[in-house]
PDB file of C-alpha atoms in Angstrom:
ATOM      1  CA  GLN A   1     -10.154  10.118  12.608  1.00 66.00           C
ATOM      2  CA  LYS A   2      -8.255   8.164  10.338  1.00 73.00           C
ATOM      3  CA  GLU A   3      -7.171   9.877   6.862  1.00 90.00           C
ATOM      4  CA  VAL A   4      -8.550   7.314   4.560  1.00 94.00           C
ATOM      5  CA  GLU A   5     -11.563   4.904   6.038  1.00 95.00           C
ATOM      6  CA  GLN A   6     -13.142   1.788   4.807  1.00 95.00           C
ATOM      7  CA  ASN A   7     -15.431  -0.767   6.271  1.00 91.00           C
ATOM      8  CA  SER A   8     -13.322  -3.815   7.294  1.00 89.00           C
ATOM      9  CA  GLY A   9     -15.950  -6.323   6.249  1.00 90.00           C
ATOM     10  CA  PRO A  10     -16.223  -9.002   5.344  1.00 95.00           C
ATOM     11  CA  LEU A  11     -18.541  -7.772   2.665  1.00 96.00           C
ATOM     12  CA  SER A  12     -20.204 -11.114   1.215  1.00 97.00           C
ATOM     13  CA  VAL A  13     -21.845 -11.004  -2.219  1.00 97.00           C
ATOM     14  CA  PRO A  14     -23.052 -13.972  -4.517  1.00 98.00           C
ATOM     15  CA  GLU A  15     -21.195 -14.997  -7.469  1.00 98.00           C
ATOM     16  CA  GLY A  16     -22.372 -12.956 -10.436  1.00 97.00           C
ATOM     17  CA  ALA A  17     -23.465  -9.965  -8.357  1.00 98.00           C
ATOM     18  CA  ILE A  18     -22.337  -6.371  -8.138  1.00 98.00           C
ATOM     19  CA  ALA A  19     -19.981  -5.540  -5.051  1.00 98.00           C
ATOM     20  CA  SER A  20     -19.649  -2.270  -3.829  1.00 97.00           C
ATOM     21  CA  LEU A  21     -16.572  -1.082  -1.861  1.00 98.00           C
ATOM     22  CA  ASN A  22     -16.505   2.536  -0.498  1.00 97.00           C
ATOM     23  CA  CYS A  23     -13.896   4.920   0.964  1.00 96.00           C
ATOM     24  CA  THR A  24     -14.010   8.117   2.641  1.00 96.00           C
ATOM     25  CA  TYR A  25     -10.781  10.186   2.912  1.00 95.00           C
ATOM     26  CA  SER A  26     -10.337  13.533   5.101  1.00 93.00           C
ATOM     27  CA  ASP A  27      -7.681  15.601   3.230  1.00 88.00           C
ATOM     28  CA  ARG A  28      -9.886  17.956   1.036  1.00 86.00           C
ATOM     29  CA  VAL A  29      -6.794  18.819  -1.047  1.00 86.00           C
ATOM     30  CA  SER A  30      -6.020  15.034  -2.265  1.00 87.00           C
ATOM     31  CA  GLN A  31      -5.792  14.754  -5.772  1.00 87.00           C
ATOM     32  CA  SER A  32      -5.301  11.060  -6.906  1.00 93.00           C
ATOM     33  CA  PHE A  33      -6.773   7.911  -5.742  1.00 95.00           C
ATOM     34  CA  PHE A  34      -6.647   4.285  -6.220  1.00 96.00           C
ATOM     35  CA  TRP A  35      -7.901   0.952  -5.483  1.00 97.00           C
ATOM     36  CA  TYR A  36      -5.592  -1.974  -4.851  1.00 97.00           C
ATOM     37  CA  ARG A  37      -6.193  -5.757  -4.467  1.00 98.00           C
ATOM     38  CA  GLN A  38      -4.365  -7.859  -2.006  1.00 97.00           C
ATOM     39  CA  TYR A  39      -5.053 -11.661  -1.997  1.00 97.00           C
ATOM     40  CA  SER A  40      -4.000 -13.306   1.559  1.00 94.00           C
ATOM     41  CA  GLY A  41      -0.193 -13.518   2.098  1.00 92.00           C
ATOM     42  CA  LYS A  42       0.497 -11.424  -1.165  1.00 95.00           C
ATOM     43  CA  SER A  43       1.253  -7.883  -1.694  1.00 96.00           C
ATOM     44  CA  PRO A  44      -1.112  -5.263  -3.154  1.00 96.00           C
ATOM     45  CA  GLU A  45      -1.701  -4.989  -6.848  1.00 96.00           C
ATOM     46  CA  LEU A  46      -3.004  -1.674  -8.331  1.00 95.00           C
ATOM     47  CA  ILE A  47      -6.347  -2.288 -10.198  1.00 96.00           C
ATOM     48  CA  MET A  48      -7.907   1.067 -10.627  1.00 95.00           C
ATOM     49  CA  SER A  49      -6.656   4.894 -10.611  1.00 95.00           C
ATOM     50  CA  ILE A  50      -8.810   7.909 -10.507  1.00 96.00           C
ATOM     51  CA  TYR A  51      -8.210  11.373 -10.670  1.00 93.00           C
ATOM     52  CA  SER A  52     -11.345  13.586 -11.617  1.00 94.00           C
ATOM     53  CA  ASN A  53     -14.846  13.409 -10.519  1.00 96.00           C
ATOM     54  CA  GLY A  54     -17.075  10.853 -12.007  1.00 96.00           C
ATOM     55  CA  ASP A  55     -16.684   7.238 -13.061  1.00 97.00           C
ATOM     56  CA  LYS A  56     -14.004   5.412 -14.675  1.00 97.00           C
ATOM     57  CA  GLU A  57     -14.375   2.108 -16.166  1.00 97.00           C
ATOM     58  CA  ASP A  58     -12.078  -0.760 -17.004  1.00 96.00           C
ATOM     59  CA  GLY A  59     -13.489  -4.587 -17.539  1.00 97.00           C
ATOM     60  CA  ARG A  60     -15.664  -5.411 -14.836  1.00 97.00           C
ATOM     61  CA  PHE A  61     -14.432  -2.641 -12.750  1.00 98.00           C
ATOM     62  CA  THR A  62     -15.626   0.943 -12.274  1.00 98.00           C
ATOM     63  CA  ALA A  63     -14.159   3.593  -9.935  1.00 97.00           C
ATOM     64  CA  GLN A  64     -16.153   6.412  -8.742  1.00 98.00           C
ATOM     65  CA  LEU A  65     -15.009   9.529  -7.433  1.00 97.00           C
ATOM     66  CA  ASN A  66     -16.707  12.749  -5.626  1.00 96.00           C
ATOM     67  CA  LYS A  67     -14.389  15.140  -4.282  1.00 94.00           C
ATOM     68  CA  ALA A  68     -17.096  17.388  -2.556  1.00 94.00           C
ATOM     69  CA  SER A  69     -18.226  14.248  -0.580  1.00 94.00           C
ATOM     70  CA  GLN A  70     -14.606  13.180  -0.195  1.00 95.00           C
ATOM     71  CA  TYR A  71     -15.694   9.639  -1.389  1.00 95.00           C
ATOM     72  CA  VAL A  72     -14.450   6.780  -3.515  1.00 97.00           C
ATOM     73  CA  SER A  73     -16.089   3.768  -4.440  1.00 98.00           C
ATOM     74  CA  LEU A  74     -15.135   0.635  -6.301  1.00 98.00           C
ATOM     75  CA  LEU A  75     -18.008  -1.521  -8.139  1.00 98.00           C
ATOM     76  CA  ILE A  76     -17.069  -5.153  -9.276  1.00 98.00           C
ATOM     77  CA  ARG A  77     -19.654  -6.318 -11.787  1.00 98.00           C
ATOM     78  CA  ASP A  78     -20.304 -10.216 -12.306  1.00 98.00           C
ATOM     79  CA  SER A  79     -18.126 -10.746  -9.171  1.00 98.00           C
ATOM     80  CA  GLN A  80     -16.314 -14.075  -9.352  1.00 97.00           C
ATOM     81  CA  PRO A  81     -14.906 -16.416  -6.483  1.00 97.00           C
ATOM     82  CA  SER A  82     -11.618 -15.130  -7.518  1.00 97.00           C
ATOM     83  CA  ASP A  83     -12.202 -11.588  -6.779  1.00 98.00           C
ATOM     84  CA  SER A  84     -12.129 -12.456  -3.147  1.00 98.00           C
ATOM     85  CA  ALA A  85      -9.876 -10.547  -1.683  1.00 97.00           C
ATOM     86  CA  THR A  86      -9.095  -7.419   0.403  1.00 97.00           C
ATOM     87  CA  TYR A  87      -9.437  -4.165  -1.439  1.00 98.00           C
ATOM     88  CA  LEU A  88      -7.307  -1.350  -0.257  1.00 97.00           C
ATOM     89  CA  CYS A  89      -8.040   2.132  -1.099  1.00 97.00           C
ATOM     90  CA  ALA A  90      -5.186   4.836  -1.393  1.00 96.00           C
ATOM     91  CA  VAL A  91      -5.344   8.515  -1.345  1.00 95.00           C
ATOM     92  CA  LYS A  92      -2.589  11.010  -2.574  1.00 92.00           C
ATOM     93  CA  GLY A  93      -2.221  14.681  -1.551  1.00 82.00           C
ATOM     94  CA  GLY A  94       0.535  16.892  -2.458  1.00 78.00           C
ATOM     95  CA  ARG A  95       3.840  15.713  -2.234  1.00 77.00           C
ATOM     96  CA  ARG A  96       3.018  13.101   0.072  1.00 83.00           C
ATOM     97  CA  ALA A  97       2.956   9.203  -0.473  1.00 90.00           C
ATOM     98  CA  LEU A  98      -0.056   7.456  -0.842  1.00 93.00           C
ATOM     99  CA  THR A  99      -1.965   7.023   2.485  1.00 94.00           C
ATOM    100  CA  PHE A 100      -3.915   3.553   2.703  1.00 95.00           C
ATOM    101  CA  GLY A 101      -7.036   2.561   4.098  1.00 95.00           C
ATOM    102  CA  SER A 102      -7.129  -0.580   6.249  1.00 94.00           C
ATOM    103  CA  GLY A 103      -8.959  -2.556   3.494  1.00 95.00           C
ATOM    104  CA  THR A 104     -12.277  -4.199   2.798  1.00 96.00           C
ATOM    105  CA  ARG A 105     -12.537  -7.813   2.805  1.00 97.00           C
ATOM    106  CA  LEU A 106     -14.981  -9.076  -0.282  1.00 98.00           C
ATOM    107  CA  GLN A 107     -15.893 -12.558   0.063  1.00 98.00           C
ATOM    108  CA  VAL A 108     -17.653 -13.944  -3.535  1.00 98.00           C
ATOM    109  CA  GLN A 109     -19.728 -17.089  -2.484  1.00 96.00           C
ATOM    110  CA  PRO A 110     -20.211 -19.598  -5.234  1.00 94.00           C
TER     111      PRO A 110
ATOM    112  CA  GLY B   1      14.136  -5.535 -13.753  1.00 55.00           C
ATOM    113  CA  ALA B   2      10.731  -6.740 -14.539  1.00 80.00           C
ATOM    114  CA  GLY B   3       9.408  -6.110 -11.274  1.00 93.00           C
ATOM    115  CA  VAL B   4      10.356  -4.744  -8.022  1.00 97.00           C
ATOM    116  CA  SER B   5      12.864  -7.343  -5.864  1.00 97.00           C
ATOM    117  CA  GLN B   6      13.009  -7.522  -2.327  1.00 98.00           C
ATOM    118  CA  SER B   7      15.371  -9.756  -0.004  1.00 97.00           C
ATOM    119  CA  PRO B   8      15.201 -11.643   2.297  1.00 98.00           C
ATOM    120  CA  SER B   9      11.624 -12.973   1.613  1.00 97.00           C
ATOM    121  CA  ASN B  10      11.724 -14.103   5.316  1.00 98.00           C
ATOM    122  CA  LYS B  11      14.040 -13.068   8.286  1.00 98.00           C
ATOM    123  CA  VAL B  12      13.780 -14.461  11.790  1.00 98.00           C
ATOM    124  CA  THR B  13      15.982 -12.289  14.187  1.00 98.00           C
ATOM    125  CA  GLU B  14      16.514 -11.925  18.112  1.00 98.00           C
ATOM    126  CA  LYS B  15      15.590  -9.192  19.943  1.00 98.00           C
ATOM    127  CA  GLY B  16      18.111  -6.528  19.927  1.00 98.00           C
ATOM    128  CA  LYS B  17      19.994  -7.464  16.926  1.00 98.00           C
ATOM    129  CA  ASP B  18      20.187  -5.281  13.572  1.00 98.00           C
ATOM    130  CA  VAL B  19      18.446  -6.082  10.477  1.00 98.00           C
ATOM    131  CA  GLU B  20      18.931  -4.915   6.870  1.00 98.00           C
ATOM    132  CA  LEU B  21      16.057  -5.327   4.495  1.00 98.00           C
ATOM    133  CA  ARG B  22      16.936  -4.842   0.570  1.00 98.00           C
ATOM    134  CA  CYS B  23      14.984  -3.319  -2.201  1.00 98.00           C
ATOM    135  CA  ASP B  24      15.452  -3.187  -5.905  1.00 96.00           C
ATOM    136  CA  PRO B  25      12.959  -1.148  -7.750  1.00 95.00           C
ATOM    137  CA  ILE B  26      11.787  -1.458 -11.454  1.00 94.00           C
ATOM    138  CA  SER B  27      14.344   0.034 -13.659  1.00 91.00           C
ATOM    139  CA  GLY B  28      13.682   3.701 -14.415  1.00 89.00           C
ATOM    140  CA  HIS B  29      11.267   4.079 -11.597  1.00 91.00           C
ATOM    141  CA  THR B  30      12.731   7.241 -10.024  1.00 90.00           C
ATOM    142  CA  ALA B  31      10.286   6.933  -6.696  1.00 93.00           C
ATOM    143  CA  LEU B  32      10.687   4.559  -4.247  1.00 95.00           C
ATOM    144  CA  TYR B  33       8.492   3.742  -1.014  1.00 96.00           C
ATOM    145  CA  TRP B  34       8.976   1.564   2.273  1.00 98.00           C
ATOM    146  CA  TYR B  35       5.607   0.555   4.041  1.00 98.00           C
ATOM    147  CA  ARG B  36       5.067  -1.775   6.556  1.00 97.00           C
ATOM    148  CA  GLN B  37       2.208  -4.011   7.266  1.00 96.00           C
ATOM    149  CA  SER B  38       1.267  -5.808  10.640  1.00 93.00           C
ATOM    150  CA  LEU B  39      -0.863  -8.766  10.630  1.00 85.00           C
ATOM    151  CA  GLY B  40      -4.778  -8.019   9.407  1.00 79.00           C
ATOM    152  CA  GLN B  41      -3.769  -4.205   9.155  1.00 83.00           C
ATOM    153  CA  GLY B  42      -3.268  -1.711   6.463  1.00 87.00           C
ATOM    154  CA  LEU B  43      -0.358  -0.355   5.059  1.00 94.00           C
ATOM    155  CA  GLU B  44       1.950   2.039   7.347  1.00 95.00           C
ATOM    156  CA  PHE B  45       4.060   4.456   5.443  1.00 95.00           C
ATOM    157  CA  LEU B  46       7.589   4.582   6.543  1.00 97.00           C
ATOM    158  CA  ILE B  47       9.903   6.540   3.816  1.00 97.00           C
ATOM    159  CA  TYR B  48      10.075   7.625   0.630  1.00 94.00           C
ATOM    160  CA  PHE B  49      12.797   8.510  -1.851  1.00 94.00           C
ATOM    161  CA  GLN B  50      12.394  10.755  -5.222  1.00 90.00           C
ATOM    162  CA  GLY B  51      14.937  11.377  -7.534  1.00 86.00           C
ATOM    163  CA  ASN B  52      17.764  13.149  -5.846  1.00 83.00           C
ATOM    164  CA  SER B  53      15.461  14.989  -3.333  1.00 88.00           C
ATOM    165  CA  ALA B  54      15.988  14.785   0.197  1.00 90.00           C
ATOM    166  CA  PRO B  55      13.880  11.663   1.584  1.00 93.00           C
ATOM    167  CA  ASP B  56      10.516  12.228   3.244  1.00 94.00           C
ATOM    168  CA  LYS B  57      11.460  10.367   6.544  1.00 94.00           C
ATOM    169  CA  SER B  58       7.840  11.496   8.136  1.00 94.00           C
ATOM    170  CA  GLY B  59       6.603   8.071   8.702  1.00 95.00           C
ATOM    171  CA  LEU B  60       9.542   6.524  10.166  1.00 96.00           C
ATOM    172  CA  PRO B  61       8.347   5.308  14.109  1.00 95.00           C
ATOM    173  CA  SER B  62      11.382   5.861  15.471  1.00 95.00           C
ATOM    174  CA  ASP B  63      15.335   6.607  15.379  1.00 96.00           C
ATOM    175  CA  ARG B  64      16.068   2.972  15.244  1.00 98.00           C
ATOM    176  CA  PHE B  65      14.841   2.704  11.824  1.00 98.00           C
ATOM    177  CA  SER B  66      16.687   4.478   8.590  1.00 97.00           C
ATOM    178  CA  ALA B  67      16.950   3.967   5.044  1.00 97.00           C
ATOM    179  CA  GLU B  68      19.299   4.559   2.348  1.00 95.00           C
ATOM    180  CA  ARG B  69      18.952   4.665  -1.700  1.00 94.00           C
ATOM    181  CA  THR B  70      22.087   4.334  -3.296  1.00 85.00           C
ATOM    182  CA  GLY B  71      22.661   5.570  -6.877  1.00 81.00           C
ATOM    183  CA  GLY B  72      19.343   6.471  -7.225  1.00 77.00           C
ATOM    184  CA  SER B  73      18.485   2.732  -7.433  1.00 90.00           C
ATOM    185  CA  VAL B  74      18.656  -0.038  -4.709  1.00 95.00           C
ATOM    186  CA  SER B  75      17.504   1.007  -1.374  1.00 97.00           C
ATOM    187  CA  THR B  76      18.493  -0.684   2.007  1.00 97.00           C
ATOM    188  CA  LEU B  77      15.903  -0.343   5.311  1.00 98.00           C
ATOM    189  CA  THR B  78      17.918  -0.644   8.471  1.00 98.00           C
ATOM    190  CA  ILE B  79      16.230  -1.335  11.842  1.00 98.00           C
ATOM    191  CA  GLN B  80      18.767  -1.391  14.743  1.00 98.00           C
ATOM    192  CA  ARG B  81      17.950  -3.061  18.061  1.00 98.00           C
ATOM    193  CA  THR B  82      14.814  -4.985  16.983  1.00 98.00           C
ATOM    194  CA  GLN B  83      12.121  -5.283  19.304  1.00 97.00           C
ATOM    195  CA  GLN B  84       9.083  -7.760  19.050  1.00 96.00           C
ATOM    196  CA  GLU B  85       6.683  -4.663  17.834  1.00 95.00           C
ATOM    197  CA  ASP B  86       8.712  -4.446  14.729  1.00 97.00           C
ATOM    198  CA  SER B  87       7.304  -7.942  13.387  1.00 97.00           C
ATOM    199  CA  ALA B  88       5.633  -7.205  10.138  1.00 97.00           C
ATOM    200  CA  VAL B  89       5.757  -7.619   6.514  1.00 98.00           C
ATOM    201  CA  TYR B  90       8.071  -4.877   5.252  1.00 98.00           C
ATOM    202  CA  LEU B  91       6.889  -3.991   1.885  1.00 98.00           C
ATOM    203  CA  CYS B  92       8.998  -1.640  -0.996  1.00 98.00           C
ATOM    204  CA  ALA B  93       7.204  -0.391  -4.060  1.00 97.00           C
ATOM    205  CA  SER B  94       8.570   1.610  -6.935  1.00 95.00           C
ATOM    206  CA  SER B  95       6.673   4.354  -9.645  1.00 93.00           C
ATOM    207  CA  LEU B  96       7.788   6.255 -12.713  1.00 88.00           C
ATOM    208  CA  ALA B  97       6.749   9.276 -11.016  1.00 77.00           C
ATOM    209  CA  VAL B  98       5.262  10.291  -7.857  1.00 69.00           C
ATOM    210  CA  GLU B  99       1.945  11.094  -9.166  1.00 73.00           C
ATOM    211  CA  GLY B 100       1.419   7.619 -10.486  1.00 80.00           C
ATOM    212  CA  GLY B 101       0.541   4.535  -8.878  1.00 88.00           C
ATOM    213  CA  TYR B 102       2.836   1.934  -7.164  1.00 94.00           C
ATOM    214  CA  THR B 103       4.131  -1.619  -7.964  1.00 95.00           C
ATOM    215  CA  PHE B 104       4.909  -3.470  -4.657  1.00 97.00           C
ATOM    216  CA  GLY B 105       7.441  -5.987  -4.322  1.00 98.00           C
ATOM    217  CA  SER B 106       6.401  -9.101  -2.641  1.00 97.00           C
ATOM    218  CA  GLY B 107       7.778  -8.041   0.728  1.00 97.00           C
ATOM    219  CA  THR B 108      10.051  -9.269   3.621  1.00 98.00           C
ATOM    220  CA  ARG B 109       8.321 -11.010   6.602  1.00 97.00           C
ATOM    221  CA  LEU B 110      10.075  -9.990   9.480  1.00 98.00           C
ATOM    222  CA  THR B 111       9.644 -11.805  13.043  1.00 98.00           C
ATOM    223  CA  VAL B 112      11.166 -10.644  16.002  1.00 98.00           C
ATOM    224  CA  VAL B 113      11.772 -13.591  18.604  1.00 97.00           C
TER     225      VAL B 113
END
């Protein structure tokens, strides 16, 4: 079992719709959770961080964390073609470095 | 500097040669990380440095890989006797603290022929 699991996609949504990206993790002592966006040929950029159960909103992005279910999600409202990218979930536990999932490719259709 | 700087951006080397990849983190960031990403894959952790503590080398795939960080700033990742499976993008990141999110450099694309 991978430590951080994501559906590879592609997840295809029409422009203006809500995109829902999901991630599960195996280490129960994980404390910090991050979402990175990676455009093709570019390096990952941090878009959201979440540390406690519940929702955290930042503009069109909402991160959701459920530690009991070991589940993190990212919602993108009013999806735009410019949101088309691979979204990487990353998890941190203890003094270890971030562990990344393999990413979900999102395609927003104009 | 304003961002994480990596050099070279591209490196083509012959199998069996040694290569050195450089990373200059954001000024003031105490933590520095090396990852690699093979085509279409996720990020594989290699090594990280935090302040003056001993580095976490648990992700290095073999003893051909080593890294150092001089003066708590610039880091060099060295791959000895390169193999074709070492071909990947090597990404360096830094963070203000171990708990925070990372800022990545633009990476070094290594191709072993």
